[in-house]
Short mmCIF file of C-alpha atoms and ligand atoms in Angstrom, two decimals:
data_model
loop_
_atom_site.label_atom_id
_atom_site.label_comp_id
_atom_site.label_asym_id
_atom_site.label_seq_id
_atom_site.Cartn_x
_atom_site.Cartn_y
_atom_site.Cartn_z
CA MET A 183 25.24 -27.93 7.68
CA ILE A 184 22.41 -26.66 9.88
CA GLU A 185 19.57 -25.11 7.97
CA TYR A 186 18.01 -22.07 9.64
CA GLU A 187 14.41 -20.90 9.61
CA PRO A 188 13.60 -17.19 10.12
CA VAL A 189 10.68 -16.19 12.35
CA ILE A 190 9.33 -12.68 12.04
CA GLY A 191 6.90 -10.67 14.16
CA MET A 192 5.64 -7.32 12.87
CA GLU A 193 4.69 -4.33 14.98
CA VAL A 194 2.84 -1.76 12.88
CA HIS A 195 1.80 1.69 14.08
CA SER A 196 -0.75 3.70 12.18
CA GLU A 197 -1.91 7.21 12.93
CA LEU A 198 -5.68 7.34 12.65
CA LEU A 199 -7.51 9.64 10.24
CA THR A 200 -9.60 11.35 12.88
CA GLU A 201 -10.37 15.07 12.88
CA SER A 202 -9.06 15.60 16.39
CA LYS A 203 -6.47 14.11 18.72
CA MET A 204 -6.90 11.10 21.00
CA PHE A 205 -7.67 12.83 24.29
CA CYS A 206 -8.33 16.49 23.39
CA GLY A 207 -9.97 18.59 20.68
CA CYS A 208 -6.77 19.69 18.89
CA LYS A 209 -6.81 19.22 15.14
CA VAL A 210 -4.90 16.35 13.49
CA ALA A 211 -2.88 17.29 10.39
CA PHE A 212 0.55 16.66 8.91
CA GLY A 213 3.28 19.31 9.07
CA GLY A 214 2.40 22.96 9.57
CA GLU A 215 3.87 25.61 11.87
CA PRO A 216 5.35 23.80 14.92
CA ASN A 217 3.44 23.87 18.21
CA THR A 218 0.28 25.42 16.78
CA ARG A 219 -2.02 22.44 17.37
CA CYS A 220 -1.56 21.96 21.09
CA CYS A 221 -3.52 22.49 24.31
CA PRO A 222 -3.02 21.79 28.02
CA VAL A 223 -4.09 18.14 27.54
CA CYS A 224 -1.68 17.17 24.76
CA LEU A 225 1.06 19.27 26.40
CA GLY A 226 0.50 17.36 29.65
CA LEU A 227 -0.01 20.47 31.76
CA PRO A 228 -0.95 19.85 35.42
CA GLY A 229 -4.67 19.65 36.08
CA SER A 230 -5.68 18.79 32.52
CA LEU A 231 -7.79 15.68 31.99
CA PRO A 232 -8.05 13.40 28.94
CA VAL A 233 -11.33 12.51 27.23
CA VAL A 234 -11.39 9.51 24.87
CA ASN A 235 -11.95 10.20 21.16
CA LYS A 236 -14.90 7.97 20.32
CA ARG A 237 -14.18 7.97 16.60
CA ALA A 238 -10.66 6.64 17.22
CA VAL A 239 -12.10 3.79 19.28
CA GLU A 240 -14.57 2.97 16.49
CA PHE A 241 -11.72 2.96 13.94
CA VAL A 242 -9.71 0.51 16.01
CA VAL A 243 -12.73 -1.74 16.60
CA ARG A 244 -13.49 -1.78 12.86
CA THR A 245 -9.86 -2.52 12.05
CA ALA A 246 -9.81 -5.35 14.57
CA LEU A 247 -13.01 -6.77 13.05
CA ALA A 248 -11.57 -6.48 9.53
CA LEU A 249 -8.53 -8.41 10.80
CA ASN A 250 -10.81 -11.18 12.06
CA CYS A 251 -10.10 -10.40 15.71
CA GLU A 252 -12.20 -11.03 18.78
CA ILE A 253 -13.19 -7.76 20.42
CA SER A 254 -12.57 -7.47 24.14
CA HIS A 255 -15.80 -6.64 25.95
CA HIS A 256 -13.86 -4.70 28.52
CA SER A 257 -10.77 -2.73 27.63
CA ILE A 258 -8.70 -0.26 29.63
CA PHE A 259 -5.84 2.18 29.07
CA HIS A 260 -2.48 2.05 30.81
CA ARG A 261 0.29 4.53 31.44
CA LYS A 262 3.64 3.61 29.95
CA ASN A 263 6.15 5.66 31.91
CA TYR A 264 9.43 6.91 30.53
CA PHE A 265 11.25 10.19 30.33
CA TYR A 266 12.00 11.74 26.99
CA PRO A 267 11.39 15.29 25.74
CA ASP A 268 8.96 14.22 22.99
CA LEU A 269 6.62 12.93 25.73
CA PRO A 270 5.48 15.96 27.73
CA LYS A 271 3.44 14.06 30.36
CA GLY A 272 6.32 11.72 31.22
CA TYR A 273 4.08 8.81 30.19
CA GLN A 274 2.28 7.64 27.09
CA ILE A 275 -1.34 6.57 27.40
CA SER A 276 -1.38 3.11 25.83
CA GLN A 277 -2.89 -0.33 26.31
CA TYR A 278 -1.02 -3.21 27.81
CA GLY A 279 -1.38 -6.84 28.83
CA GLU A 280 -4.72 -8.60 28.50
CA THR A 281 -6.87 -5.60 27.63
CA PRO A 282 -6.23 -4.53 24.03
CA ILE A 283 -9.33 -3.79 21.96
CA GLY A 284 -8.78 -6.69 19.53
CA VAL A 285 -7.05 -10.08 19.97
CA ARG A 286 -6.49 -13.37 18.09
CA GLY A 287 -7.11 -12.32 14.49
CA TYR A 288 -5.39 -13.03 11.19
CA VAL A 289 -4.48 -11.54 7.81
CA GLU A 290 -4.34 -13.71 4.73
CA ILE A 291 -1.32 -13.36 2.45
CA THR A 292 -0.28 -15.24 -0.70
CA VAL A 293 3.38 -15.45 -1.67
CA ASN A 294 4.66 -17.64 -4.51
CA GLY A 295 1.30 -19.38 -4.73
CA THR A 296 1.16 -20.31 -1.04
CA THR A 297 -1.57 -18.77 1.10
CA LYS A 298 -0.99 -18.24 4.80
CA ARG A 299 -3.09 -16.89 7.63
CA ILE A 300 -0.76 -14.66 9.61
CA GLY A 301 -1.87 -14.49 13.22
CA ILE A 302 -2.63 -11.12 14.81
CA ARG A 303 -1.82 -11.04 18.50
CA ARG A 304 -3.30 -7.67 19.35
CA VAL A 305 -4.78 -4.46 17.98
CA HIS A 306 -4.68 -1.58 20.42
CA LEU A 307 -5.03 2.15 20.80
CA GLU A 308 -2.50 4.65 22.11
CA GLU A 309 -1.29 8.18 21.46
CA ASP A 310 1.61 9.43 19.37
CA THR A 311 4.50 11.42 20.79
CA GLY A 312 5.84 14.83 19.73
CA LYS A 313 8.63 15.13 17.21
CA LEU A 314 12.23 16.05 17.93
CA LEU A 315 14.25 17.98 15.41
CA HIS A 316 17.98 17.78 15.96
CA VAL A 317 19.60 20.98 14.76
CA GLU A 318 23.27 21.83 14.48
CA GLY A 319 25.47 21.55 17.54
CA ASP A 320 23.95 19.89 20.56
CA ARG A 321 20.58 21.58 20.31
CA SER A 322 17.21 19.94 19.64
CA LEU A 323 13.83 21.48 18.94
CA VAL A 324 10.54 19.85 19.81
CA ASP A 325 7.21 20.09 17.99
CA TYR A 326 4.14 18.88 19.90
CA ASN A 327 1.70 19.06 16.98
CA ARG A 328 1.90 15.26 16.76
CA SER A 329 1.64 14.79 20.52
CA GLY A 330 -1.58 12.96 21.32
CA VAL A 331 -2.49 12.00 17.75
CA PRO A 332 -4.45 8.71 17.87
CA LEU A 333 -2.16 5.82 17.12
CA MET A 334 -3.20 2.23 16.51
CA GLU A 335 -0.77 -0.62 17.03
CA ILE A 336 -1.17 -3.95 15.28
CA VAL A 337 1.11 -6.80 16.34
CA THR A 338 1.44 -10.18 14.67
CA GLU A 339 1.80 -13.50 16.49
CA HIS A 340 5.00 -15.46 15.86
CA ASP A 341 4.04 -18.50 17.92
CA PRO A 342 2.25 -21.26 15.94
CA ALA A 343 0.70 -22.43 19.23
CA ALA A 344 -1.83 -19.61 18.69
CA GLY A 345 -3.25 -21.59 15.76
CA PHE A 346 -2.16 -19.41 12.85
CA ASP A 347 0.76 -19.26 10.42
CA GLN A 348 3.87 -17.16 10.97
CA ILE A 349 5.90 -14.89 8.75
CA ASN A 350 9.06 -16.73 7.71
CA SER A 351 10.71 -14.61 5.03
CA ALA A 352 11.38 -11.06 3.89
CA ASP A 353 8.92 -11.61 1.02
CA GLU A 354 6.19 -12.60 3.44
CA ALA A 355 6.99 -9.68 5.75
CA ARG A 356 6.57 -7.23 2.88
CA GLU A 357 3.43 -8.91 1.60
CA TYR A 358 1.90 -8.83 5.08
CA LEU A 359 2.50 -5.08 5.20
CA VAL A 360 1.10 -4.59 1.68
CA ARG A 361 -2.10 -6.48 2.61
CA LEU A 362 -2.45 -4.75 5.97
CA ARG A 363 -1.98 -1.29 4.46
CA SER A 364 -4.53 -2.03 1.77
CA ILE A 365 -7.09 -3.06 4.42
CA LEU A 366 -6.43 0.13 6.43
CA LEU A 367 -6.92 2.25 3.32
CA TYR A 368 -10.14 0.44 2.41
CA LEU A 369 -11.39 1.07 5.95
CA GLY A 370 -10.46 4.74 5.63
CA VAL A 371 -8.78 4.70 9.04
CA SER A 372 -5.23 5.51 7.84
CA ASP A 373 -3.63 7.43 5.00
CA GLY A 374 -0.96 4.71 4.84
CA LYS A 375 1.88 7.14 4.14
CA MET A 376 5.05 5.37 5.19
CA GLU A 377 7.23 8.20 3.90
CA GLU A 378 5.45 10.72 6.15
CA GLY A 379 5.59 8.34 9.09
CA SER A 380 1.86 7.97 9.54
CA LEU A 381 2.33 4.22 8.93
CA ARG A 382 5.40 2.78 10.66
CA CYS A 383 6.64 -0.76 10.81
CA GLU A 384 9.06 -2.48 13.17
CA PRO A 385 9.85 -6.09 12.36
CA ASN A 386 11.22 -8.46 15.02
CA ILE A 387 13.47 -11.13 13.56
CA SER A 388 14.98 -14.30 14.91
CA ILE A 389 16.29 -17.46 13.30
CA ARG A 390 16.34 -21.02 14.59
CA PRO A 391 17.50 -24.39 13.33
CA LYS A 392 14.76 -25.72 11.07
CA GLY A 393 12.40 -27.97 13.04
CA SER A 394 13.50 -26.60 16.41
CA GLY A 395 10.72 -26.11 18.97
CA GLU A 396 12.37 -23.07 20.51
CA PHE A 397 12.73 -19.55 19.20
CA GLY A 398 16.01 -17.81 18.67
CA VAL A 399 16.95 -14.46 20.17
CA ARG A 400 15.30 -11.64 18.24
CA THR A 401 16.34 -8.20 17.13
CA GLU A 402 13.95 -5.39 16.26
CA ILE A 403 14.50 -3.02 13.32
CA LYS A 404 13.44 0.61 13.40
CA ASN A 405 13.50 3.40 10.82
CA LEU A 406 11.96 1.53 7.91
CA ASN A 407 9.90 3.93 5.82
CA SER A 408 9.07 2.08 2.64
CA PHE A 409 8.06 -1.42 1.55
CA ARG A 410 11.46 -1.78 -0.05
CA ALA A 411 13.22 -0.84 3.19
CA VAL A 412 11.14 -3.41 5.10
CA TYR A 413 12.06 -6.11 2.61
CA ASN A 414 15.75 -5.18 2.50
CA GLY A 415 16.02 -4.67 6.25
CA VAL A 416 14.45 -8.03 7.10
CA LYS A 417 16.51 -9.83 4.48
CA TYR A 418 19.70 -8.22 5.73
CA GLU A 419 18.94 -9.09 9.33
CA ILE A 420 18.18 -12.74 8.54
CA GLU A 421 21.49 -13.05 6.71
CA ARG A 422 23.41 -11.19 9.41
CA GLN A 423 22.07 -13.42 12.19
CA GLU A 424 22.86 -16.52 10.20
CA ARG A 425 26.42 -15.29 9.67
CA VAL A 426 26.80 -14.59 13.40
CA LEU A 427 25.60 -18.07 14.35
CA ARG A 428 27.67 -19.85 11.72
CA GLU A 429 30.75 -18.07 13.00
CA GLY A 430 30.01 -19.40 16.48
CA GLY A 431 28.73 -16.10 17.88
CA THR A 432 25.45 -15.26 19.61
CA VAL A 433 22.67 -12.92 18.53
CA ILE A 434 22.02 -10.17 21.09
CA HIS A 435 18.50 -9.06 21.98
CA GLU A 436 18.70 -5.50 20.70
CA THR A 437 17.08 -2.75 18.67
CA ARG A 438 18.76 -2.03 15.35
CA ARG A 439 18.33 0.85 12.95
CA TRP A 440 18.04 0.47 9.19
CA ASP A 441 20.75 2.56 7.56
CA GLU A 442 19.23 3.17 4.14
CA PRO A 443 22.26 4.71 2.35
CA ARG A 444 24.55 1.89 3.47
CA SER A 445 21.86 -0.83 3.25
CA VAL A 446 22.76 -2.35 6.60
CA THR A 447 21.24 -2.58 10.08
CA ALA A 448 23.26 -1.05 12.91
CA SER A 449 22.88 -1.51 16.65
CA MET A 450 20.92 1.24 18.42
CA ARG A 451 20.49 -0.08 21.94
CA SER A 452 20.53 -3.33 23.80
CA LYS A 453 17.17 -4.52 25.13
CA GLU A 454 18.83 -5.50 28.39
CA LEU A 455 19.50 -1.83 29.08
CA GLU A 456 15.96 -0.84 28.23
CA GLN A 457 14.10 0.78 31.06
CA GLU A 458 11.21 -0.64 33.00
CA TYR A 459 8.03 1.14 31.85
CA ARG A 460 6.14 0.73 35.13
CA TYR A 461 2.83 0.14 33.38
CA PHE A 462 -0.25 0.77 35.48
CA PRO A 463 -3.93 1.43 34.68
CA GLU A 464 -4.66 5.02 33.64
CA PRO A 465 -6.60 6.46 36.59
CA ASP A 466 -8.03 9.42 34.64
CA LEU A 467 -9.96 7.28 32.12
CA VAL A 468 -12.87 4.95 32.74
CA PRO A 469 -12.80 1.43 31.26
CA MET A 470 -14.33 0.98 27.81
CA VAL A 471 -17.17 -1.49 27.73
CA PHE A 472 -18.25 -2.84 24.34
CA GLU A 473 -21.73 -4.34 24.21
CA PRO A 474 -22.18 -7.20 21.72
CA GLU A 475 -24.89 -5.24 19.84
CA TRP A 476 -22.60 -2.25 19.47
CA ILE A 477 -19.81 -4.49 18.15
CA GLU A 478 -22.21 -5.99 15.60
CA ALA A 479 -23.27 -2.51 14.55
CA GLN A 480 -19.62 -1.68 13.91
CA ARG A 481 -19.24 -4.88 11.90
CA HIS A 482 -22.14 -3.72 9.74
CA LEU A 483 -20.30 -0.51 8.98
CA LEU A 484 -17.33 -2.34 7.45
CA PRO A 485 -16.94 -1.62 3.74
CA GLU A 486 -16.33 -4.36 1.21
CA LEU A 487 -12.70 -5.39 1.92
CA PRO A 488 -10.01 -6.14 -0.70
CA GLN A 489 -10.44 -9.92 -0.66
CA GLU A 490 -14.22 -9.75 -0.93
CA LYS A 491 -13.98 -7.25 -3.74
CA LYS A 492 -11.49 -9.46 -5.55
CA ALA A 493 -13.79 -12.48 -5.30
CA ARG A 494 -16.72 -10.41 -6.54
CA PHE A 495 -14.74 -9.00 -9.50
CA MET A 496 -13.90 -12.56 -10.54
CA ALA A 497 -17.50 -13.75 -10.24
CA GLU A 498 -19.24 -10.67 -11.61
CA PHE A 499 -16.88 -9.63 -14.40
CA GLY A 500 -15.19 -12.93 -15.25
CA LEU A 501 -11.72 -11.63 -14.43
CA THR A 502 -8.78 -13.88 -13.61
CA ALA A 503 -7.53 -14.03 -10.02
CA TYR A 504 -4.44 -12.12 -11.10
CA ASP A 505 -6.35 -9.29 -12.79
CA ALA A 506 -8.88 -9.03 -9.98
CA GLY A 507 -5.99 -8.93 -7.51
CA VAL A 508 -4.23 -6.06 -9.29
CA LEU A 509 -7.45 -4.09 -9.67
CA THR A 510 -8.41 -4.42 -6.00
CA ASP A 511 -4.95 -3.73 -4.56
CA SER A 512 -5.95 -0.14 -4.16
CA LYS A 513 -9.45 1.00 -3.36
CA ALA A 514 -9.14 3.98 -5.68
CA LEU A 515 -8.13 1.77 -8.62
CA ALA A 516 -10.98 -0.66 -7.95
CA GLU A 517 -13.43 2.24 -7.89
CA PHE A 518 -12.08 3.64 -11.16
CA PHE A 519 -12.46 0.26 -12.82
CA GLU A 520 -15.91 -0.37 -11.46
CA LYS A 521 -17.26 3.02 -12.53
CA ALA A 522 -15.88 2.54 -16.05
CA VAL A 523 -17.40 -0.94 -16.29
CA GLU A 524 -20.83 0.54 -15.59
CA GLY A 525 -20.61 2.42 -18.88
CA TYR A 526 -19.05 -0.24 -21.10
CA HIS A 527 -20.13 -3.70 -22.18
CA ASP A 528 -16.79 -5.52 -21.98
CA PRO A 529 -15.17 -5.65 -18.49
CA LYS A 530 -12.08 -7.41 -19.85
CA ILE A 531 -11.25 -4.47 -22.14
CA VAL A 532 -11.78 -1.98 -19.32
CA ALA A 533 -9.55 -4.13 -17.08
CA ASN A 534 -6.80 -4.21 -19.70
CA TRP A 535 -6.75 -0.44 -20.09
CA THR A 536 -6.92 0.13 -16.34
CA MET A 537 -4.14 -2.32 -15.52
CA GLY A 538 -2.10 -1.45 -18.60
CA GLU A 539 -1.91 2.13 -19.86
CA PHE A 540 -3.55 3.64 -16.79
CA LEU A 541 -1.29 2.04 -14.16
CA ARG A 542 1.76 2.49 -16.36
CA LEU A 543 1.17 6.24 -16.56
CA VAL A 544 0.31 6.49 -12.85
CA ASN A 545 3.54 4.74 -11.90
CA ALA A 546 5.64 6.71 -14.36
CA ALA A 547 4.23 9.96 -12.96
CA GLY A 548 4.83 8.75 -9.41
CA ILE A 549 1.36 9.78 -8.25
CA GLU A 550 -1.56 8.13 -6.48
CA VAL A 551 -4.59 6.82 -8.36
CA ASP A 552 -6.87 9.36 -6.69
CA GLN A 553 -4.75 12.23 -8.04
CA VAL A 554 -5.31 11.20 -11.66
CA LYS A 555 -7.16 13.62 -13.99
CA ILE A 556 -8.73 10.96 -16.26
CA THR A 557 -12.25 10.05 -15.20
CA PRO A 558 -13.81 6.60 -15.74
CA GLY A 559 -16.26 8.32 -18.10
CA HIS A 560 -13.39 9.56 -20.28
CA LEU A 561 -12.05 6.03 -20.64
CA VAL A 562 -15.50 4.79 -21.66
CA ASP A 563 -15.91 7.60 -24.22
CA MET A 564 -12.53 6.75 -25.68
CA LEU A 565 -13.38 3.05 -25.98
CA LYS A 566 -16.56 4.01 -27.82
CA LEU A 567 -14.58 6.16 -30.24
CA MET A 568 -12.51 3.07 -30.99
CA ASP A 569 -15.59 0.90 -31.42
CA ASN A 570 -17.23 3.26 -33.91
CA GLY A 571 -14.03 3.52 -35.94
CA THR A 572 -13.28 7.17 -35.21
CA ILE A 573 -9.85 6.30 -33.83
CA SER A 574 -7.59 3.28 -34.18
CA GLY A 575 -6.14 1.31 -31.27
CA LYS A 576 -2.80 2.94 -31.88
CA ILE A 577 -4.23 6.46 -31.80
CA ALA A 578 -6.19 5.52 -28.69
CA LYS A 579 -2.94 5.23 -26.78
CA THR A 580 -1.98 8.75 -27.82
CA VAL A 581 -5.41 10.03 -26.82
CA PHE A 582 -5.19 8.20 -23.50
CA THR A 583 -1.81 9.74 -22.66
CA GLU A 584 -3.19 13.17 -23.54
CA MET A 585 -6.26 12.59 -21.35
CA PHE A 586 -3.95 11.52 -18.54
CA GLU A 587 -1.87 14.66 -18.82
CA THR A 588 -4.63 17.23 -19.38
CA GLY A 589 -7.87 15.70 -18.12
CA LYS A 590 -9.54 16.72 -21.42
CA ARG A 591 -12.38 14.76 -23.00
CA PRO A 592 -11.31 12.29 -25.70
CA GLU A 593 -13.62 13.86 -28.35
CA ASP A 594 -11.95 17.22 -27.79
CA ILE A 595 -8.46 15.78 -28.03
CA VAL A 596 -9.31 13.94 -31.25
CA LYS A 597 -10.75 17.13 -32.73
CA GLU A 598 -7.95 19.44 -31.60
CA LYS A 599 -5.17 17.18 -32.75
CA GLY A 600 -6.87 15.98 -35.92
CA LEU A 601 -6.57 12.37 -34.86
CA VAL A 602 -9.67 11.07 -36.62
CA GLN A 603 -8.93 7.76 -38.28
CA ILE A 604 -8.73 7.81 -42.08
CA THR A 605 -11.11 5.24 -43.51
CA ASP A 606 -11.58 7.03 -46.80
CA GLU A 607 -10.16 4.55 -49.35
CA SER A 608 -9.01 7.14 -51.87
CA ALA A 609 -6.91 8.98 -49.25
CA ILE A 610 -5.32 5.74 -48.14
CA GLU A 611 -4.81 4.64 -51.72
CA SER A 612 -2.73 7.68 -52.57
CA ALA A 613 -0.54 7.06 -49.50
CA ILE A 614 -0.07 3.47 -50.65
CA ASP A 615 0.83 4.51 -54.18
CA GLN A 616 3.47 6.82 -52.80
CA VAL A 617 4.97 4.13 -50.55
CA LEU A 618 5.09 1.59 -53.38
CA ALA A 619 6.71 4.13 -55.70
CA GLU A 620 9.39 4.88 -53.11
CA ASN A 621 10.24 1.22 -52.54
CA PRO A 622 10.52 -0.49 -55.93
CA ASN A 623 13.02 -3.12 -54.72
CA GLU A 624 10.73 -4.30 -51.91
CA VAL A 625 7.81 -4.44 -54.32
CA GLU A 626 9.82 -6.67 -56.62
CA ARG A 627 10.89 -8.98 -53.83
CA TYR A 628 7.32 -9.19 -52.54
CA LYS A 629 6.07 -10.14 -55.96
CA ALA A 630 8.84 -12.75 -56.16
CA GLY A 631 7.32 -14.44 -53.12
CA LYS A 632 8.63 -12.62 -50.06
CA GLN A 633 5.18 -12.29 -48.42
CA GLU A 634 6.57 -11.16 -45.06
CA LEU A 635 7.20 -7.74 -46.60
CA LEU A 636 3.49 -6.94 -46.29
CA GLY A 637 4.13 -5.87 -42.70
CA PHE A 638 6.83 -3.50 -43.89
CA PHE A 639 4.45 -1.83 -46.36
CA VAL A 640 1.71 -1.53 -43.74
CA GLY A 641 4.20 0.13 -41.41
CA GLN A 642 5.29 2.61 -44.09
CA VAL A 643 1.71 3.55 -44.93
CA MET A 644 0.86 4.02 -41.25
CA ARG A 645 3.88 6.24 -40.95
CA ALA A 646 2.93 8.28 -43.97
CA THR A 647 -0.54 8.83 -42.48
CA LYS A 648 0.82 9.54 -38.97
CA GLY A 649 -0.84 6.40 -37.65
CA LYS A 650 -4.29 7.58 -38.64
CA ALA A 651 -5.06 5.17 -41.49
CA ASN A 652 -7.48 2.41 -40.63
CA PRO A 653 -5.18 -0.66 -40.49
CA GLY A 654 -7.88 -2.97 -41.86
CA VAL A 655 -8.36 -0.84 -44.95
CA VAL A 656 -4.60 -0.46 -45.43
CA ASN A 657 -4.14 -4.24 -45.40
CA LYS A 658 -6.97 -4.84 -47.81
CA LEU A 659 -5.85 -2.22 -50.34
CA LEU A 660 -2.19 -3.25 -50.16
CA ARG A 661 -3.01 -6.86 -50.96
CA GLU A 662 -5.11 -5.76 -53.89
CA LYS A 663 -2.40 -3.46 -55.28
CA LEU A 664 0.39 -6.00 -54.85
CA SER A 665 -1.45 -8.98 -56.32
P1 ADP B 224 8.07 -5.88 22.54
O1 ADP B 224 6.89 -5.01 22.72
O2 ADP B 224 8.96 -5.96 23.70
O3 ADP B 224 8.83 -5.57 21.29
P2 ADP B 224 6.28 -8.10 21.97
O4 ADP B 224 6.14 -9.28 22.86
O5 ADP B 224 5.13 -7.17 21.85
O6 ADP B 224 7.59 -7.38 22.37
O7 ADP B 224 6.62 -8.66 20.52
C1 ADP B 224 6.78 -7.86 19.43
C2 ADP B 224 6.72 -8.72 18.19
O8 ADP B 224 7.84 -9.60 18.16
C3 ADP B 224 5.51 -9.62 18.09
O9 ADP B 224 5.07 -9.60 16.75
C4 ADP B 224 6.04 -10.98 18.48
O10 ADP B 224 5.30 -11.99 17.84
C5 ADP B 224 7.43 -10.92 17.93
N1 ADP B 224 8.38 -11.83 18.59
C6 ADP B 224 8.52 -12.08 19.89
N2 ADP B 224 9.52 -12.97 20.10
C7 ADP B 224 10.02 -13.30 18.88
C8 ADP B 224 11.07 -14.17 18.43
N3 ADP B 224 11.82 -14.87 19.25
N4 ADP B 224 11.28 -14.22 17.10
C9 ADP B 224 10.55 -13.50 16.24
N5 ADP B 224 9.57 -12.67 16.61
C10 ADP B 224 9.30 -12.57 17.93
ZN1 ZN B 225 -4.56 19.20 22.58
MG1 MG B 226 8.83 -4.06 20.18
#
């Protein structure tokens, strides 16, 4: 039986976090009253002229540099012509052909222990369209608030002739997107919100007999708005194409839509029917010329990127690759960890709390790290309360949860809730006496040699003291009493 190999190319669009739109001064924001952030330029009114948003260009150049691209020294805009109501000018200002801002870069991904350098074909700048809202009947409403928002497109290279690795599985496609999103967030150029559509991904998928030198016919999937959807959509499409070929059919070059409720892809339109865009250079904008010194200045402005931070965390704090990877996945998490480490002597303990309780609570609450009420200082204070014996490790978890929910200082929580650890031997002794009196059978069996019962007694005493007894003291006293 023929074995097939999937080949995947990813087109990712990201709205840029600029204050204003790409070619006019209108404000960029999500949502809001429809058609309130528009002007003659982004409405495409006759006689209006575009002016390039310099900040958007810088963002794309920095992204391209972070993705190891070469920067074109000369880059121009094109008009992509098509007619649709979300595009008031009748064309989108975009970049085409040999003139994108960045070319020939790569993103490193690691899946199942194998590291690949996924080739980046191009990084370019364009503008977003308006938004159509289909209401009941055959009516549609259009909102131009999004029209002209700076949009960056990042396209991977599927051809190994370019000198880089390709994406060959749904796992790798998702991991590529995870890595790319993390880099964009570190750079501060995107908010990365797939659910709001500010980060959008369209995978192109084909399969070919393993070892074949030619590529199969590809399909493109639209409407994927989560990592999970990207993974499921790509996986589904690989399996569907394989089924088609095994049954003797042919894959059609088409655009398919991910149908989330049914978990299938469905045909949207055939590529053969797609219109000709009649690209031509935008006559209202001058070419962009990037001097080498200016490019180097932009390179200097790059922040420490996820991989560099990971390597530094391993070297500086002695963390494992796994721990350093988790902690640097998100910039906000890495910053939380690093601030806490400044105030505490043992990075490993800070890492455990950050990756453990902290992330667990963040995920359970379904929020982002930067929305959390706990400060790094609070974590440090809590660790110190553990070190000086004020609270036990068990109580610390209760305190941590309370800090997470209320943002209060650990000292205050301990005081308010009376969580101070009991180290006073006489108080613990009376709890022990009570437990032993209530469990005469267990005491007898223990004395007859069943040593494992010590754990049972410790548990009972901890329960009687609501977890506040110092476990070390409990153990010591129990052994004495039972000997
Ligand atoms: P278009 O803009 O028409 O969708 P592009 O040439 O820009 O086409 O390619 C889009 C993406 O599809 C790129 O990532 C490219 O590497 C990828 N791609 C092109 N051909 C194939 C193929 N046969 N199999 C898989 N991916 C492909
Ligand atoms: Zn405008
Ligand atoms: Mg495409």
